[in-house]
C-alpha atoms as one frame of an Amber mdcrd trajectory, in Angstrom:
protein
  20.724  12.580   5.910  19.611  10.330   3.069  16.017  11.738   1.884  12.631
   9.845   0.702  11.108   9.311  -2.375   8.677  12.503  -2.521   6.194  11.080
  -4.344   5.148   9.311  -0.928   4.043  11.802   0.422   2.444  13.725  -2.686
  -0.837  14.627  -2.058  -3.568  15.750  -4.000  -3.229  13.494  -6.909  -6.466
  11.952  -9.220  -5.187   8.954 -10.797  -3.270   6.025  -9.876  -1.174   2.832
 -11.316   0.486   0.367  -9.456   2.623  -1.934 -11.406   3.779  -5.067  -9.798
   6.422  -6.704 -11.889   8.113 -10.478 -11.763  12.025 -11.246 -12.905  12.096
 -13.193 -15.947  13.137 -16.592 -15.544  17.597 -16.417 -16.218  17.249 -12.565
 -15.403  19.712 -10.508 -13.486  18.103  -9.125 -10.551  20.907  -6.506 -10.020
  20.290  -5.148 -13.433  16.369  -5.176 -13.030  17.470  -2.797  -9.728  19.592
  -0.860 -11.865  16.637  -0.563 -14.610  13.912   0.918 -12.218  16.838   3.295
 -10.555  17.150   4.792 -13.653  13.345   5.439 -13.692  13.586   7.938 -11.224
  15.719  10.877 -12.660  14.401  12.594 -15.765  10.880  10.838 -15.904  10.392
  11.559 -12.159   8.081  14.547 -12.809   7.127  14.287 -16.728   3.469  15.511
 -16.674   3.482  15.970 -13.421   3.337  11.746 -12.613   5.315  10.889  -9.123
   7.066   7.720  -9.364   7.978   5.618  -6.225   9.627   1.955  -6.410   9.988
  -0.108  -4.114  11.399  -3.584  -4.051  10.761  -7.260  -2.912  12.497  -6.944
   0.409  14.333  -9.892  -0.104  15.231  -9.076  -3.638  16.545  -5.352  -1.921
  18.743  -7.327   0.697  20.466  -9.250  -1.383  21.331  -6.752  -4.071  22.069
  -3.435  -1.440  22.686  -4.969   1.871  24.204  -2.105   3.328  20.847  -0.222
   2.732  18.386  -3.108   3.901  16.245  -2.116   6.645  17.013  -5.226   8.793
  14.139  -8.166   9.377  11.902  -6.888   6.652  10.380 -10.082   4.667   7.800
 -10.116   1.541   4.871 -11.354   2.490   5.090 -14.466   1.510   2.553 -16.928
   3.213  -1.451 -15.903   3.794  -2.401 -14.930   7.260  -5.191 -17.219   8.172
  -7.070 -16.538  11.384  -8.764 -18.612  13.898 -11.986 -18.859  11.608 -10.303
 -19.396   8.624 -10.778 -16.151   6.933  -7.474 -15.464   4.588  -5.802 -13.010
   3.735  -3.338 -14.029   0.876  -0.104 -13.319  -0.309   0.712 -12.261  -3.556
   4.438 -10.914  -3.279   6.157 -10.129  -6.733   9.543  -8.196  -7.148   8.962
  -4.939  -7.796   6.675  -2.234  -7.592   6.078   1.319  -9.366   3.460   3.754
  -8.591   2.463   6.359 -10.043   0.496   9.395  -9.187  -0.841  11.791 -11.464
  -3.295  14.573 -12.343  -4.626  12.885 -15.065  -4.785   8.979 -16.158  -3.310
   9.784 -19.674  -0.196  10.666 -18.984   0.010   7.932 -16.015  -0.924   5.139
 -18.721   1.572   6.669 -21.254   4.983   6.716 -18.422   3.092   3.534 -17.061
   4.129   2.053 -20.645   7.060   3.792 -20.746   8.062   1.801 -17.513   6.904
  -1.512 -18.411   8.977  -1.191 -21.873  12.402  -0.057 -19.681  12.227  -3.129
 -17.539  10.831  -5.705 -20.114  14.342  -7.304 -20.067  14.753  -8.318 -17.321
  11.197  -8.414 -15.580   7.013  -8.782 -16.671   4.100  -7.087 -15.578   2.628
  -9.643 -13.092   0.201  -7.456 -11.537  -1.801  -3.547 -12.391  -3.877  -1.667
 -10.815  -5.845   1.481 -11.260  -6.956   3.898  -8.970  -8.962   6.893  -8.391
  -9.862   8.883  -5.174 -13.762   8.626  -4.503 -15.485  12.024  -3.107 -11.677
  13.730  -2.286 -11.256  11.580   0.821 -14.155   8.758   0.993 -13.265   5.138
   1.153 -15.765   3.155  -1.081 -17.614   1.758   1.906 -19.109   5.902   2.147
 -17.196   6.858   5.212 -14.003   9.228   5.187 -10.562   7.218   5.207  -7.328
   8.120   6.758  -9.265   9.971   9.545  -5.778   8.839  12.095  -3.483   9.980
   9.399  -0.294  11.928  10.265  -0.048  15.371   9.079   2.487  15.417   6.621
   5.044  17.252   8.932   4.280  14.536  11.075   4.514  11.776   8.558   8.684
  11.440   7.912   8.845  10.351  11.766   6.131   7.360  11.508   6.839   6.501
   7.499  10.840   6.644   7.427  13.598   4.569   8.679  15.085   6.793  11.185
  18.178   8.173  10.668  21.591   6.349  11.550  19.496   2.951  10.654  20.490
   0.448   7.749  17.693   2.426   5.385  17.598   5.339   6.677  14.674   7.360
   4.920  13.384   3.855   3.216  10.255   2.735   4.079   8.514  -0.419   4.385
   5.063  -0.425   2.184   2.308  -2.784   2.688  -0.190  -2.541  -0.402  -3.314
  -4.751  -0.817  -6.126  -4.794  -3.045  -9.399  -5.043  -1.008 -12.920  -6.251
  -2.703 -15.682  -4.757  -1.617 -19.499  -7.114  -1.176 -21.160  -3.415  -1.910
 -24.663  -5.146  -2.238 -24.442  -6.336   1.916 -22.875  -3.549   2.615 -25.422
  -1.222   1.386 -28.064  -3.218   2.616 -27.063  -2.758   6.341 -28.601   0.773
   8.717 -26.153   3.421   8.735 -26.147   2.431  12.870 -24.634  -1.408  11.949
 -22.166   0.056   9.168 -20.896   2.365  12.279 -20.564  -0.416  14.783 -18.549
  -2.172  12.010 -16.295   0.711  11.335 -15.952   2.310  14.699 -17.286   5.848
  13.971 -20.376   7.663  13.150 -20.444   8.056   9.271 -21.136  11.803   9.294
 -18.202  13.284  10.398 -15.571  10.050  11.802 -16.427  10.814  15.237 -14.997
   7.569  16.914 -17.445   5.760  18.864 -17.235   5.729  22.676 -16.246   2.761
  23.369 -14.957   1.543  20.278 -17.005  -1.739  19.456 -14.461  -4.189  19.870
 -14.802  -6.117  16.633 -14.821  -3.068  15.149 -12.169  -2.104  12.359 -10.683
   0.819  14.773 -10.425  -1.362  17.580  -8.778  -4.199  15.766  -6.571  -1.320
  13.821  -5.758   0.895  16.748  -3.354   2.741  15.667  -2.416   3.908  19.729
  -2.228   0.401  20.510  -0.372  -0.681  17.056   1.698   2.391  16.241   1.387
   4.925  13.797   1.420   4.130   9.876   1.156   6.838   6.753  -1.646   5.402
   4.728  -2.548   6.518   0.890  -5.355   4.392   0.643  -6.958   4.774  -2.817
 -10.688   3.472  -4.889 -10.434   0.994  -7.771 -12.741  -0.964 -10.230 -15.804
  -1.144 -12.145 -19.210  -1.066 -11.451 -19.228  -4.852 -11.018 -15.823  -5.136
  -8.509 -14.831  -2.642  -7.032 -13.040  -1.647  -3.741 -10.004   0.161  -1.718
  -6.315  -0.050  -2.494  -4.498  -0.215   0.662  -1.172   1.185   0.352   0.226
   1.582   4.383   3.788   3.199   4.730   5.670   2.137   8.262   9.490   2.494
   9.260   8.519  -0.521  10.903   7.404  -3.765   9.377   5.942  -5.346  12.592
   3.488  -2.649  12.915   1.567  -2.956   9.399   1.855  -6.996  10.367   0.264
  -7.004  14.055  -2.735  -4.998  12.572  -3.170  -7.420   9.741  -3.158 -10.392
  12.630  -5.553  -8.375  14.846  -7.651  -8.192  11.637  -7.911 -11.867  11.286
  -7.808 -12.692  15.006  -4.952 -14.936  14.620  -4.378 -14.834  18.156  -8.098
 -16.035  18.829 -11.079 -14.277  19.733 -13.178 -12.693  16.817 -12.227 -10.630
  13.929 -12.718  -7.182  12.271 -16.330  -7.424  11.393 -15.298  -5.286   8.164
 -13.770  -8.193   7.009 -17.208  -9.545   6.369 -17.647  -7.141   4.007 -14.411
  -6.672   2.029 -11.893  -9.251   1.180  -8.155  -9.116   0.356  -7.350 -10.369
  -2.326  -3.764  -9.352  -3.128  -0.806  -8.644  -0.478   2.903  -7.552  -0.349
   5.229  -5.974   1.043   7.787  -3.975  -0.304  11.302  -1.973   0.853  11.198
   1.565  -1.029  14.339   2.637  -0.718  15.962   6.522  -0.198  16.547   8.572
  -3.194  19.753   8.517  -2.755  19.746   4.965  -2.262  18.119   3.956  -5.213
  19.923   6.317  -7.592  23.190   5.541  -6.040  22.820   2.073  -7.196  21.709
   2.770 -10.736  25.090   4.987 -10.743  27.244   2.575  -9.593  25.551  -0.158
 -12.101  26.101   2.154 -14.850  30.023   2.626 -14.125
C-alpha cells in the first residue's frame, strides 16, 4: 500500500506558507512535476518544515495518469448562488505547503522552493499563516470541532486503496476574508445562530439553525473531510485559510454549493461575514507517487 504525504496530517505546527505557483509560458509541465518531486526527499524535514505538494488536477492527469484519482477537476469557474454571492476560482498549477515551528526557517525552504522551480514555473500566489489561540478560528469560536481523530483521518482524507491514487488526496484550499468590524458588532447569541454552536465550548445547537454554517456544512449529511484550517493577515485583512482534505472531490464541492445555495433557498449566513476570495483544488499525490516520478524523470 502506497502511503501519504505525512506532513498532512502533522499537527502541532506554528507557522504556515502556501505557495501557489503558475508554468511559465513554453515550460515543460513534466519537468515542473519532476522539480517539486525532488522537493520532497532531503528537504522534507530540514528544520523541522513538512512539505506537501499537490498538483493542478488536470496538470496531475495528464502527466501520471495511472495515478489520477479519476473525475477530479481544478476549480476552474466561481460558484455563484441563487443571490449572487461568489465564490471565485483562482486555480494555478501547483501548490507547496509548508509547516513549521518557526516562520524563519519556513521563509528560508519557502525560498529555497521558489528558486528550484523558477524554471519552469512563478510564484502566482503566497500565503502566510499562523494558528490563533491553539485551535480558534478568527471569528473567536473553536474550528475543526467535527474533525477526525487522526487514526480516523487516513479513511476520510485518502484515496482508498486498490483506487487510481491510492493514498492521494484531493485538497480544497481557500483564502477567506473576514468583515471583523460586523462581526464583532453582533451579541454572542446572533454570532451562535450564524455558526451553529454556542461559542463557549462548540456545543451544537439543538436544532441547528438552518442557515447556519453547520447546517449548510453538515458533515453527516455531506461526508466526512480532514480540515487544517489555519489564521492569516494583518490587522487591517485578516481571516481563515481553508485547507479541506477529501478522498472524494464531490464532497468538499456539495458543501461549497450548500454554502452558496446554488440549489435555491438561502445561504450560510457566515457568508455575510467572510468572503472567499481565492479557490482551488488540488490532487496531492502518494509519496511514493510523487517520488516515483521524479525517479523516473531523472533516469
Amino acid at each position: 500500500m502506497a502511503t501519504p504525504q505525512t506532513g498532512i496530517f502533522a499537527l502541532g505546527t506554528t507557522s504556515h506558507a502556501y505557495l501557489e505557483f503558475d508554468l511559465r509560458p513554453a515550460a515543460d509541465a513534466a519537468q515542473l512535476v519532476a522539480l517539486v518531486a525532488g522537493l520532497r526527499e532531503p528537504r522534507t524535514t530540514i528544520g523541522g518544515v513538512n512539505l506537501v505538494a499537490g498538483f493542478r488536477p488536470e496538470l496531475w492527469a495528464m502527466i501520471a495518469p495511472d495515478a489520477a484519482p479519476p473525475g477530479v477537476t481544478g476549480f476552474n469557474a466561481p460558484i455563484t448562488g441563487r443571490d449572487g454571492y461568489m465564490l471565485p476560482a483562482t486555480q494555478h498549477d501547483v501548490v507547496v505547503w509548508l509547516a513549521g515551528g518557526a516562520y524563519d526557517v519556513v521563509f528560508d525552504l519557502s525560498r529555497d522552493v521558489a528558486g528550484a522551480v523558477a524554471t519552469q514555473a512563478f510564484l502566482a500566489h503566497e500565503m502566510v499563516g499562523w494558528p490563533y489561540h491553539r485551535d480558534l478560528d478568527l471569528t473567536g469560536f473553536m474550528d475543526g470541532t467535527e474533525n477526525p481523530t487522526l487514526v480516523e483521518a487516513t479513511a476520510v482524507a485518502l484515496v482508498p486503496p486498490g483506487s487510481p491514487g491510492e493514498s492521494g488526496s484531493v485538497l480544497l484550499l481557500q483564502q477567506w476574508e473576514h468583515d471583523a468590524g460586523r462581526w464583532e458588532d453582533l451579541a454572542v447569541e446572533a454570532q451562535e445562530l450564524a455558526i451553529g454552536r454556542r461559542k463557549a465550548d462548540s456545543a451544537e445547537l439543538d436544532p441547528k439553525p438552518p442557515t447556519s454554517h453547520v447546517a449548510l456544512t453538515d458533515q453527516d449529511r455531506f461526508g466526512k473531510i480532514f480540515r487544517r484550517n489555519i489564521g492569516y493577515g494583518t490587522l487591517g485583512r485578516h481571516g481563515t485559510i481553508f485547507v479541506g482534505f477529501s478522498a472524494q472531490q464531490g464532497i468538499l464541492a456539495a458543501m461549497l454549493d450548500s454554502m452558496v445555495a446554488r440549489a435555491g433557498g438561502d445561504r450560510d449566513e457566515l457568508t455575510r461575514f467572510t468572503r472567499a476570495i481565492t479557490g482551488a483544488y488540488y490532487v496531492v499525490p502518494s509519496a511514493e507517487d510523487l517520488a516515483a516520478f521524479g525517479l523516473n524523470d531523472r533516469t
